[in-house]
CSV table of N, CA, C and O in Angstrom, one decimal:
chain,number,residue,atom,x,y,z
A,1,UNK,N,128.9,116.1,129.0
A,1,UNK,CA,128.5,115.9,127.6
A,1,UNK,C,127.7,117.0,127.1
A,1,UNK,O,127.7,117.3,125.9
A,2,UNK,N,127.2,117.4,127.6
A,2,UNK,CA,126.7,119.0,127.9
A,2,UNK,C,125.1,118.7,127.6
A,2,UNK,O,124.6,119.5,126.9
A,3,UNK,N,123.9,117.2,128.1
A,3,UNK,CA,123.0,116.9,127.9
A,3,UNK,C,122.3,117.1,129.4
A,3,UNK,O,122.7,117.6,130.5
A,4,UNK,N,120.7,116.5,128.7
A,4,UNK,CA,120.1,116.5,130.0
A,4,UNK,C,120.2,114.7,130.1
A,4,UNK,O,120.4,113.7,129.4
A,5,UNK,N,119.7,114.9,131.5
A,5,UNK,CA,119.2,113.1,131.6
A,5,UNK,C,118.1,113.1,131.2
A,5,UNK,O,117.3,114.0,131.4
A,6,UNK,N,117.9,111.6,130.2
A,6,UNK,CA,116.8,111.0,129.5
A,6,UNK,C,116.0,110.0,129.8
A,6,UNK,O,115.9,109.6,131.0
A,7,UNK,N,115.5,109.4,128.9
A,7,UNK,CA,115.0,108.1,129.0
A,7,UNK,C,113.7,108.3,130.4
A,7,UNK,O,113.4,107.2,131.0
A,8,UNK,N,113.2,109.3,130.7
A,8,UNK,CA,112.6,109.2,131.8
A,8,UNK,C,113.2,109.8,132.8
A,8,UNK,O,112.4,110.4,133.6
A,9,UNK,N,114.6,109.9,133.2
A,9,UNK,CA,114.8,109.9,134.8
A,9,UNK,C,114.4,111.0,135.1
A,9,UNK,O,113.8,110.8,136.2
A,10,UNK,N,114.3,111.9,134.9
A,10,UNK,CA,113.8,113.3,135.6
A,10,UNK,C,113.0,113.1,136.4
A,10,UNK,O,113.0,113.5,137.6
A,11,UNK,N,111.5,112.1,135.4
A,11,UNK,CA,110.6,111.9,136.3
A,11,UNK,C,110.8,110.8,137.4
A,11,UNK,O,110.6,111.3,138.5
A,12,UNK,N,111.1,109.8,137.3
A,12,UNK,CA,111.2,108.8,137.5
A,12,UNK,C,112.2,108.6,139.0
A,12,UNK,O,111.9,107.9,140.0
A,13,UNK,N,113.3,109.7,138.8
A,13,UNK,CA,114.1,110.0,139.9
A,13,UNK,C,113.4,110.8,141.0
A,13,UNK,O,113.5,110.7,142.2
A,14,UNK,N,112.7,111.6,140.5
A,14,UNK,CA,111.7,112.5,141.5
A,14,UNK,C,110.6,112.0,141.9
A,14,UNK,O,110.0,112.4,142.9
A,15,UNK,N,110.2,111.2,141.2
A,15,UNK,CA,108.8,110.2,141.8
A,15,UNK,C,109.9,109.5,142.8
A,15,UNK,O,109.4,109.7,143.9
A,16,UNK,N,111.0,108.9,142.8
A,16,UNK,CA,111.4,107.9,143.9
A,16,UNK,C,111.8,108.9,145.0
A,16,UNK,O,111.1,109.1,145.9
A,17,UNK,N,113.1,109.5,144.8
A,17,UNK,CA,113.3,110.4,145.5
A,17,UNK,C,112.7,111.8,146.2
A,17,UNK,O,113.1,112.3,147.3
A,18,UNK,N,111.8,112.1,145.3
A,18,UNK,CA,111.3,113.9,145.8
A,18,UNK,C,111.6,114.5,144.8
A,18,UNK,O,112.1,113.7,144.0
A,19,UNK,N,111.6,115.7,144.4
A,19,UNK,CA,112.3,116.4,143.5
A,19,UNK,C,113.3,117.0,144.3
A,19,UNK,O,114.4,116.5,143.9
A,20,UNK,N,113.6,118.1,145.3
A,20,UNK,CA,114.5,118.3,146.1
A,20,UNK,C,115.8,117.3,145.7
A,20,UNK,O,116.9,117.8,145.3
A,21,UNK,N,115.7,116.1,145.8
A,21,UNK,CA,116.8,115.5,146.6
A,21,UNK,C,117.1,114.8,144.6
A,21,UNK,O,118.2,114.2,144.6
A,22,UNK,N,116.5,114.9,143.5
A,22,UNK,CA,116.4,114.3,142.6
A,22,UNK,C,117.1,116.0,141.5
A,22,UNK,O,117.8,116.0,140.5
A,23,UNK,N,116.4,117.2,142.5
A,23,UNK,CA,117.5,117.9,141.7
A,23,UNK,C,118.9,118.4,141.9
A,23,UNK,O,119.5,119.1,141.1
A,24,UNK,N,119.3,117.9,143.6
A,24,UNK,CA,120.5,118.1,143.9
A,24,UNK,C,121.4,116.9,143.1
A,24,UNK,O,122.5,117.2,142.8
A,25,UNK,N,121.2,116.3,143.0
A,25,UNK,CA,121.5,114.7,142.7
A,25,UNK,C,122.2,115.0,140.9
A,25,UNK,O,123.3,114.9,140.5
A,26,UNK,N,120.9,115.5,140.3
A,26,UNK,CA,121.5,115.7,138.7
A,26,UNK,C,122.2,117.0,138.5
A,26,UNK,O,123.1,117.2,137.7
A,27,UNK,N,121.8,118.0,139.7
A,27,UNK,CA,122.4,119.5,138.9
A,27,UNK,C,123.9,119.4,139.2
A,27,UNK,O,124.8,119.9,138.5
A,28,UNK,N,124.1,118.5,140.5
A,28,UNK,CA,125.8,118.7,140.8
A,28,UNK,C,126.2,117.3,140.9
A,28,UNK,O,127.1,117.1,141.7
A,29,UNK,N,125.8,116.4,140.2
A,29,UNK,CA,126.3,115.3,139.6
A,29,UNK,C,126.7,114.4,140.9
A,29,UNK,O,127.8,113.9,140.9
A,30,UNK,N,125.9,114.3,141.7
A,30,UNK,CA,126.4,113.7,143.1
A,30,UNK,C,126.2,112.5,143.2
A,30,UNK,O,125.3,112.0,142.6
A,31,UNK,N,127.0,111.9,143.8
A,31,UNK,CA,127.7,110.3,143.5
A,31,UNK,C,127.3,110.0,145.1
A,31,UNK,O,127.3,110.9,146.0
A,32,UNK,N,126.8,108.3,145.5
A,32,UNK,CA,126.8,108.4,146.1
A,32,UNK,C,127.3,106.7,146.5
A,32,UNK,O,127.4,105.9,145.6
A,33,UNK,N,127.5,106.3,148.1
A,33,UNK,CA,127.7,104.6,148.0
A,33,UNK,C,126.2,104.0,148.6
A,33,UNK,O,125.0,104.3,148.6
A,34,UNK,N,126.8,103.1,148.8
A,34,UNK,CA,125.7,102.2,149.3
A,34,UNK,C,124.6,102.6,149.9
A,34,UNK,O,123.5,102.7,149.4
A,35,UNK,N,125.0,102.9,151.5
A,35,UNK,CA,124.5,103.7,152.2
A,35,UNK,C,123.9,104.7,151.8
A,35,UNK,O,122.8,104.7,151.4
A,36,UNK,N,124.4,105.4,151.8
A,36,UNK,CA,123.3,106.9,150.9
A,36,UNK,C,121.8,106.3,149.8
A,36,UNK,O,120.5,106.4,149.8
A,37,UNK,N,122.8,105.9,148.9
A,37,UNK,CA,121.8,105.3,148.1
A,37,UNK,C,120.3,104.7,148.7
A,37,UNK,O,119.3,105.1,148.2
A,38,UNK,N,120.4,103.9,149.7
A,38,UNK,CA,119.3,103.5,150.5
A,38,UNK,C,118.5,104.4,151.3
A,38,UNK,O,117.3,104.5,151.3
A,39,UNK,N,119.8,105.3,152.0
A,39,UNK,CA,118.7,106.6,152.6
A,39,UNK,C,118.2,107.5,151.3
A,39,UNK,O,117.1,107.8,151.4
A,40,UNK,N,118.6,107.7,150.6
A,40,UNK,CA,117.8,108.5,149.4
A,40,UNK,C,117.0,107.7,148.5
A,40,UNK,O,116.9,107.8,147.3
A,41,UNK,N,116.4,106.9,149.1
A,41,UNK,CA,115.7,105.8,148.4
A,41,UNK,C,115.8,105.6,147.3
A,41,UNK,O,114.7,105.6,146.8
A,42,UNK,N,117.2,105.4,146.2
A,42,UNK,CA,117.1,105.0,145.2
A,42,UNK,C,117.5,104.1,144.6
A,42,UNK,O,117.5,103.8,143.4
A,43,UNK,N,118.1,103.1,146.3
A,43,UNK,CA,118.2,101.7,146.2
A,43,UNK,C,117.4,101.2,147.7
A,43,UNK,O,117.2,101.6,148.9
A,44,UNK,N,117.0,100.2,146.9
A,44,UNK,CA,116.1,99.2,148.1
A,44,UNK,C,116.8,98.5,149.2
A,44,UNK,O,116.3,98.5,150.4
A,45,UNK,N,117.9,98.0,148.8
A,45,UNK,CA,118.4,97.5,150.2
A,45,UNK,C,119.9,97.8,149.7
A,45,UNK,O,120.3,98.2,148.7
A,46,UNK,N,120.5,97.5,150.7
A,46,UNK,CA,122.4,97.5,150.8
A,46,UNK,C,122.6,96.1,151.1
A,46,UNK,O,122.2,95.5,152.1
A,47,UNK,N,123.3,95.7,150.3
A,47,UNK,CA,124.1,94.3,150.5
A,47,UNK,C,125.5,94.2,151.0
A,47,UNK,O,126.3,95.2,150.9
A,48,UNK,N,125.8,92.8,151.6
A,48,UNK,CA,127.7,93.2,151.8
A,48,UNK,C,128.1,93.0,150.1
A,48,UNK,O,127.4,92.6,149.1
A,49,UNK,N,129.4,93.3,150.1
A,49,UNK,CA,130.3,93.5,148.5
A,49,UNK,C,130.2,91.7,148.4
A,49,UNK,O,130.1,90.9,149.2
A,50,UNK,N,130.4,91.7,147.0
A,50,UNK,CA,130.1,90.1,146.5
A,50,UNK,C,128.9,89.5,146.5
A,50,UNK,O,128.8,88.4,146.0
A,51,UNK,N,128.0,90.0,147.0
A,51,UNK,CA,126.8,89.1,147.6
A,51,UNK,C,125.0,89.9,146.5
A,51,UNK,O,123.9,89.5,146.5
A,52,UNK,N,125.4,91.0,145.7
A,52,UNK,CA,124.2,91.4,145.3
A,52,UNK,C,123.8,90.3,144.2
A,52,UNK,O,122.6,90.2,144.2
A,53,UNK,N,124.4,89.7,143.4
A,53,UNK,CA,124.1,88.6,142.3
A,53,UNK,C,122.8,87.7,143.2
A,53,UNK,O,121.6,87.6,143.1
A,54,UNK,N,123.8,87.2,144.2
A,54,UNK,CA,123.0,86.2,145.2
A,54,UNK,C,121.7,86.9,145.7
A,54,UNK,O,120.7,86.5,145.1
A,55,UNK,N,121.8,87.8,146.6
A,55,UNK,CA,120.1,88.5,146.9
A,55,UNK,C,119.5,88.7,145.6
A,55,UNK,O,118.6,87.9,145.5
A,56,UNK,N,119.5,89.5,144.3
A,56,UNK,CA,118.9,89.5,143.6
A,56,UNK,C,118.0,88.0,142.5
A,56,UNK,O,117.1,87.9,141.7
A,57,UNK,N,119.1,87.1,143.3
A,57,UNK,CA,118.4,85.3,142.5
A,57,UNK,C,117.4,85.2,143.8
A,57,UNK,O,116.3,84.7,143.4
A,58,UNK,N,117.4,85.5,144.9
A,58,UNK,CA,116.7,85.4,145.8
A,58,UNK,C,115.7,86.1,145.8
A,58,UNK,O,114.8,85.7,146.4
A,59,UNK,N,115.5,87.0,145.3
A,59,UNK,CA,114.0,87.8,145.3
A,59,UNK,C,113.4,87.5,144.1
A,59,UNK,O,112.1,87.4,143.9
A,60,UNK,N,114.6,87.1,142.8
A,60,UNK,CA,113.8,86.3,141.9
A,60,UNK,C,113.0,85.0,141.9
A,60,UNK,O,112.0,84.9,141.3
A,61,UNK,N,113.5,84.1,142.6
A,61,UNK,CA,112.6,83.5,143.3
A,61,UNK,C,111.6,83.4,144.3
A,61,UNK,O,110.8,82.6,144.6
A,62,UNK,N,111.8,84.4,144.6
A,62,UNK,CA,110.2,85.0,145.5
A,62,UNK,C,109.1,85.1,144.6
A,62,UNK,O,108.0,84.4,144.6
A,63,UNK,N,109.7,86.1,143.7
A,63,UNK,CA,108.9,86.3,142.4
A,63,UNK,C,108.2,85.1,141.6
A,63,UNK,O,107.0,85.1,141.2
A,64,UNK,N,108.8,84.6,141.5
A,64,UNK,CA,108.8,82.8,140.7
A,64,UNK,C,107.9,82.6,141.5
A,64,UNK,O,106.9,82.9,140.9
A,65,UNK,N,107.7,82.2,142.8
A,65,UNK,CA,106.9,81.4,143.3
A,65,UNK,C,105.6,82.2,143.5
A,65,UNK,O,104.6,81.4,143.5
A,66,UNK,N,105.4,83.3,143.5
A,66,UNK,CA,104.2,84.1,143.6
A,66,UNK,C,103.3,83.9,142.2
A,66,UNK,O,103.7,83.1,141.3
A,67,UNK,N,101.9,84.7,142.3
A,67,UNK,CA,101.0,84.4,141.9
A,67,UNK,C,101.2,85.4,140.3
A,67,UNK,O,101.2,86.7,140.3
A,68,UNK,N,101.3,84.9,139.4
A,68,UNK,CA,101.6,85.9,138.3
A,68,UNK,C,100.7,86.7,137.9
A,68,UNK,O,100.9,87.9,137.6
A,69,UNK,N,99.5,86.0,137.9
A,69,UNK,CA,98.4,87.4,137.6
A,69,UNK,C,98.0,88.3,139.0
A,69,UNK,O,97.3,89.3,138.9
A,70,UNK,N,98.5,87.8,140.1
A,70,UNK,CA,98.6,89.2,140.8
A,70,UNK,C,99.6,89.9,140.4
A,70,UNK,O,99.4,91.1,140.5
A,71,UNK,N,100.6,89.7,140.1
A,71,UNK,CA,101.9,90.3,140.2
A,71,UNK,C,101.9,91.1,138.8
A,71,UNK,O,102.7,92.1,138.9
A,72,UNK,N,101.2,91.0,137.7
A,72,UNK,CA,100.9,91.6,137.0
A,72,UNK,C,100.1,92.9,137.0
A,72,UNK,O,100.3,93.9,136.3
A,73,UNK,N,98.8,92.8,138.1
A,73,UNK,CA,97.9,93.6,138.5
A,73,UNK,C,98.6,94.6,139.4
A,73,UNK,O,98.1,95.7,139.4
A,74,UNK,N,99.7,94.4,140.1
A,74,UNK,CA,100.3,94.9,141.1
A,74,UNK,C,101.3,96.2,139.8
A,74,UNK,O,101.4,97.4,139.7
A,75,UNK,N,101.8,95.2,139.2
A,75,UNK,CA,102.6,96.3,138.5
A,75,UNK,C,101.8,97.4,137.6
A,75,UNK,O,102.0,98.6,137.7
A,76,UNK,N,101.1,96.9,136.9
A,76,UNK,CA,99.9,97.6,136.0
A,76,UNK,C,99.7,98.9,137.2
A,76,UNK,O,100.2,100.0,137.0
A,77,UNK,N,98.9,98.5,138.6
A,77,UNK,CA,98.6,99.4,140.0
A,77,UNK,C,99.4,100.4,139.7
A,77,UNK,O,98.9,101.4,139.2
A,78,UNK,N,100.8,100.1,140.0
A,78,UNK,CA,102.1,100.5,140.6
A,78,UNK,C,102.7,101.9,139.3
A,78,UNK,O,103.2,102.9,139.5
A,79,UNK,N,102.3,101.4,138.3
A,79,UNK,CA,102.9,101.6,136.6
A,79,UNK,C,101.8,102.9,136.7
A,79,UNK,O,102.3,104.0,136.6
A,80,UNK,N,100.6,102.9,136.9
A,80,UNK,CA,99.8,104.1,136.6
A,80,UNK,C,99.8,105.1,137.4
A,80,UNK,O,100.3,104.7,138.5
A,81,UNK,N,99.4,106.5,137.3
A,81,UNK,CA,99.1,107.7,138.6
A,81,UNK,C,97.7,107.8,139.2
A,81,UNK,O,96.7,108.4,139.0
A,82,UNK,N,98.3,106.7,140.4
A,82,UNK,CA,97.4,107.0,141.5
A,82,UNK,C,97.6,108.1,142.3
A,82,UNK,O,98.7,108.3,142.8
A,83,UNK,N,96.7,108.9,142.4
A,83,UNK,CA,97.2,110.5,143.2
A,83,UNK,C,96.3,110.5,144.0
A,83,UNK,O,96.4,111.5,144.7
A,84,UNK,N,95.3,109.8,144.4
A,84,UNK,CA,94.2,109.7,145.8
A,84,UNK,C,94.0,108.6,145.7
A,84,UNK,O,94.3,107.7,144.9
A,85,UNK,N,93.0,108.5,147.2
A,85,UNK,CA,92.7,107.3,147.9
A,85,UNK,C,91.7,106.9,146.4
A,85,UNK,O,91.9,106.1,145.6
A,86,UNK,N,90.9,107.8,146.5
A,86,UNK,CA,89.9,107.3,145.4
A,86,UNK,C,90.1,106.7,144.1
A,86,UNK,O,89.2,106.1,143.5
A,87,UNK,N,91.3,107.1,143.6
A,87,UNK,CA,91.8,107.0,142.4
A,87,UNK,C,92.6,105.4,142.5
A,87,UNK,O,92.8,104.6,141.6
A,88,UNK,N,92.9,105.2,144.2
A,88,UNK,CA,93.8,103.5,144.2
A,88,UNK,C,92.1,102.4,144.4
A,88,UNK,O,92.1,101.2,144.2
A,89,UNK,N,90.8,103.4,145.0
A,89,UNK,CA,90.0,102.3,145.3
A,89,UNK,C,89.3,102.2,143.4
A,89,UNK,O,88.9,101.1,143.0
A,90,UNK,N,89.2,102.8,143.0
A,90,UNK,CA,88.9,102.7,141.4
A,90,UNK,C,89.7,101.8,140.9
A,90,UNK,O,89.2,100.9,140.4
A,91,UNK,N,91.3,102.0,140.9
A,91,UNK,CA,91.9,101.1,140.1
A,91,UNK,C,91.5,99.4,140.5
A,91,UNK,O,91.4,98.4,139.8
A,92,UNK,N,91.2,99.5,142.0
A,92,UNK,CA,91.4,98.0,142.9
A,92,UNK,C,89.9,97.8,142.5
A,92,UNK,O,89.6,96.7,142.9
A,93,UNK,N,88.9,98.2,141.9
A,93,UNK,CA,87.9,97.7,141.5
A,93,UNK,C,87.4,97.2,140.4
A,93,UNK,O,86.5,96.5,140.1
A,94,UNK,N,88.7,98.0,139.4
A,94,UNK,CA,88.7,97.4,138.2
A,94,UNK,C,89.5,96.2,137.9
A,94,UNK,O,89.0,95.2,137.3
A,95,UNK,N,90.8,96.2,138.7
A,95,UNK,CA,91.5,94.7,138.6
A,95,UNK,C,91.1,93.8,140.0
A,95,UNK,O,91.6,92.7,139.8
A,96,UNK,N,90.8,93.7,140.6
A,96,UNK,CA,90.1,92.6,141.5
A,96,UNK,C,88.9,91.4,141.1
A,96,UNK,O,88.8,90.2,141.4
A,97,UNK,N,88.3,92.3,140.2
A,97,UNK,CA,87.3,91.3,139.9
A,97,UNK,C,87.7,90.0,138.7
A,97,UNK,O,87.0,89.1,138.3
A,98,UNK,N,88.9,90.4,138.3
A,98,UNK,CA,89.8,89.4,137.6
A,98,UNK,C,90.3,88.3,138.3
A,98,UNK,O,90.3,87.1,138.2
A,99,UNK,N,90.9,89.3,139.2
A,99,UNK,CA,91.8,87.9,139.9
A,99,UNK,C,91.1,87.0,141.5
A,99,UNK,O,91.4,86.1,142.2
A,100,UNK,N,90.1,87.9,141.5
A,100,UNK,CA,89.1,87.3,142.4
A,100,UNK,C,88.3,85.5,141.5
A,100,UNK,O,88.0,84.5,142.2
A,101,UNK,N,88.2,85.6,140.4
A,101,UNK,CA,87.7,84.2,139.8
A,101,UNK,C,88.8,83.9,139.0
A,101,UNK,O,88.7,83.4,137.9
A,102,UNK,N,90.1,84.2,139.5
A,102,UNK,CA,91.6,83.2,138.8
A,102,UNK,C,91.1,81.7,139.5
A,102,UNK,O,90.4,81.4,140.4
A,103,UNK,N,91.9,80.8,138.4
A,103,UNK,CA,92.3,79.5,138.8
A,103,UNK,C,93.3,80.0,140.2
A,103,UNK,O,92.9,79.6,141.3
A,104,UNK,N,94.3,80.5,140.2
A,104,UNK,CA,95.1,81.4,141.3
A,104,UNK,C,95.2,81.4,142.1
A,104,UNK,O,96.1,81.0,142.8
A,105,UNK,N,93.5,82.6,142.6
A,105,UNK,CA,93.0,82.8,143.2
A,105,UNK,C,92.3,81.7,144.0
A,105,UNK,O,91.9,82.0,145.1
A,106,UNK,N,92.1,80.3,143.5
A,106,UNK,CA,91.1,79.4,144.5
A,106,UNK,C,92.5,78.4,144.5
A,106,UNK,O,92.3,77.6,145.5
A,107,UNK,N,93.3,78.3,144.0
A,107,UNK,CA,94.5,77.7,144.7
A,107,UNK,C,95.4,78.6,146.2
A,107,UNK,O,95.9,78.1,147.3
A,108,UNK,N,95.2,79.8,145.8
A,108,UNK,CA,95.7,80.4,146.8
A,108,UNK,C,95.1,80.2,148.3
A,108,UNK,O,95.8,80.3,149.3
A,109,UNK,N,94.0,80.0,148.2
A,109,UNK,CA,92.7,79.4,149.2
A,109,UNK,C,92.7,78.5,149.5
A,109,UNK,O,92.4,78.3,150.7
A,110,UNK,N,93.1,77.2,148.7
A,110,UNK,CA,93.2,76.2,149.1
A,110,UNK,C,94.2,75.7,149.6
A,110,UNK,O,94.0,74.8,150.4
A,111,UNK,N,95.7,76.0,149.3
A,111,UNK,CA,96.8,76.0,149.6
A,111,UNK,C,96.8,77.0,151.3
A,111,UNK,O,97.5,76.5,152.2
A,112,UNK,N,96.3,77.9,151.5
A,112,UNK,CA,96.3,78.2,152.9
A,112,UNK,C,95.1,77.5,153.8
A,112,UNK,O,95.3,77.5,155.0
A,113,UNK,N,94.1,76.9,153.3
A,113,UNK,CA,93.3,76.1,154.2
A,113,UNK,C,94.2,74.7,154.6
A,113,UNK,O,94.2,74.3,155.8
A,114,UNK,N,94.9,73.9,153.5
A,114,UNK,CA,96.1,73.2,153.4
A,114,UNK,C,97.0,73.1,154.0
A,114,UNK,O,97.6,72.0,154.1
A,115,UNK,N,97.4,74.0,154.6
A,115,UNK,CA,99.1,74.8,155.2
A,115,UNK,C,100.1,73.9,154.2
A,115,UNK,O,100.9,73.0,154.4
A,116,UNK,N,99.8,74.5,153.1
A,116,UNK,CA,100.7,74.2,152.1
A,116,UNK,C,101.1,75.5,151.2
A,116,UNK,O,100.3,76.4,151.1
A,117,UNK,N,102.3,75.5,150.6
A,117,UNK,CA,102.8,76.3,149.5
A,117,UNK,C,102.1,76.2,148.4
A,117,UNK,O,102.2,75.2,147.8
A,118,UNK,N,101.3,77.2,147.9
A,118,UNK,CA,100.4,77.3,146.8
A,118,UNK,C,101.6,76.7,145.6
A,118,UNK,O,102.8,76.4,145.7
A,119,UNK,N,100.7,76.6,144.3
A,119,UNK,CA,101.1,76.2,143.2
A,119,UNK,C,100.6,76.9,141.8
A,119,UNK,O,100.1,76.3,140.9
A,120,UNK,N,100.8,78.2,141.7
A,120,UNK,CA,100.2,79.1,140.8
A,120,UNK,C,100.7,78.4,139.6
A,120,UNK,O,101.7,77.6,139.4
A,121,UNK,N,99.4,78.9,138.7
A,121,UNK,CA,99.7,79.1,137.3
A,121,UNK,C,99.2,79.7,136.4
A,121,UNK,O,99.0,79.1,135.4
A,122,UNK,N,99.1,80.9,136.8
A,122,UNK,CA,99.1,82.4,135.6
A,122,UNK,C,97.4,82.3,135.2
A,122,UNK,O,96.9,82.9,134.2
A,123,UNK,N,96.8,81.3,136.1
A,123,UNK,CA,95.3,81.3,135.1
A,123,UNK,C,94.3,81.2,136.4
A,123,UNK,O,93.1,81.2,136.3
């Protein structure tokens, strides 16, 4: 089409992959399957054929059952440029003290003193 790639991937593919393997990938248009995909880390796992619908309701439900205001803090984490140790123990000090006094948080405590499956609810 005679473009660049947009929307982000430049970066986005080179934060996952490296740049090396993120500029072989765009300059010569390299296709790859399953396998590859996974070793070039720009899929998470490899499924058999027919079956990714199914793992993907399955990790949504993982999801589901987890604790939402962690999983919020996790992505927020994950979402910003942490580039040192000091820079992830800063961020973990600013969001900890949130979810340290969640309703969540003292379910999640109680539910493991329990040996039971916690029961979040976003508060």
């Amino acid at each position: 089409l005679g473009l660049m790639p947009d929307m982000g991937l430049v970066y986005s593919l080179s934060a996952r992959v490296g740049k090396a393997t993120a500029r072989r990938m765009i300059l010569f248009s390299e296709s790859m399957d399953g396998t590859g995909a996974v070793e070039a880390g720009v899929a998470d796992e490899l499924v058999d054929q027919g079956r990714a619908l199914d793992r993907a309701v399955e990790l949504a439900a993982s999801l589901e059952a987890a604790a939402p205001l962690a999983l919020g803090m996790v992505k927020i984490a994950l979402s910003g440029r942490v580039e040192s140790l000091d820079d992830a123990l800063r961020l973990e000090l600013d969001l900890l003290p949130g979810l340290a006094s969640s309703a969540d948080f003292a379910e999640g405590v109680a539910a493991f003193k329990e040996k039971r499956l916690p029961r979040f609810t976003g508060r």
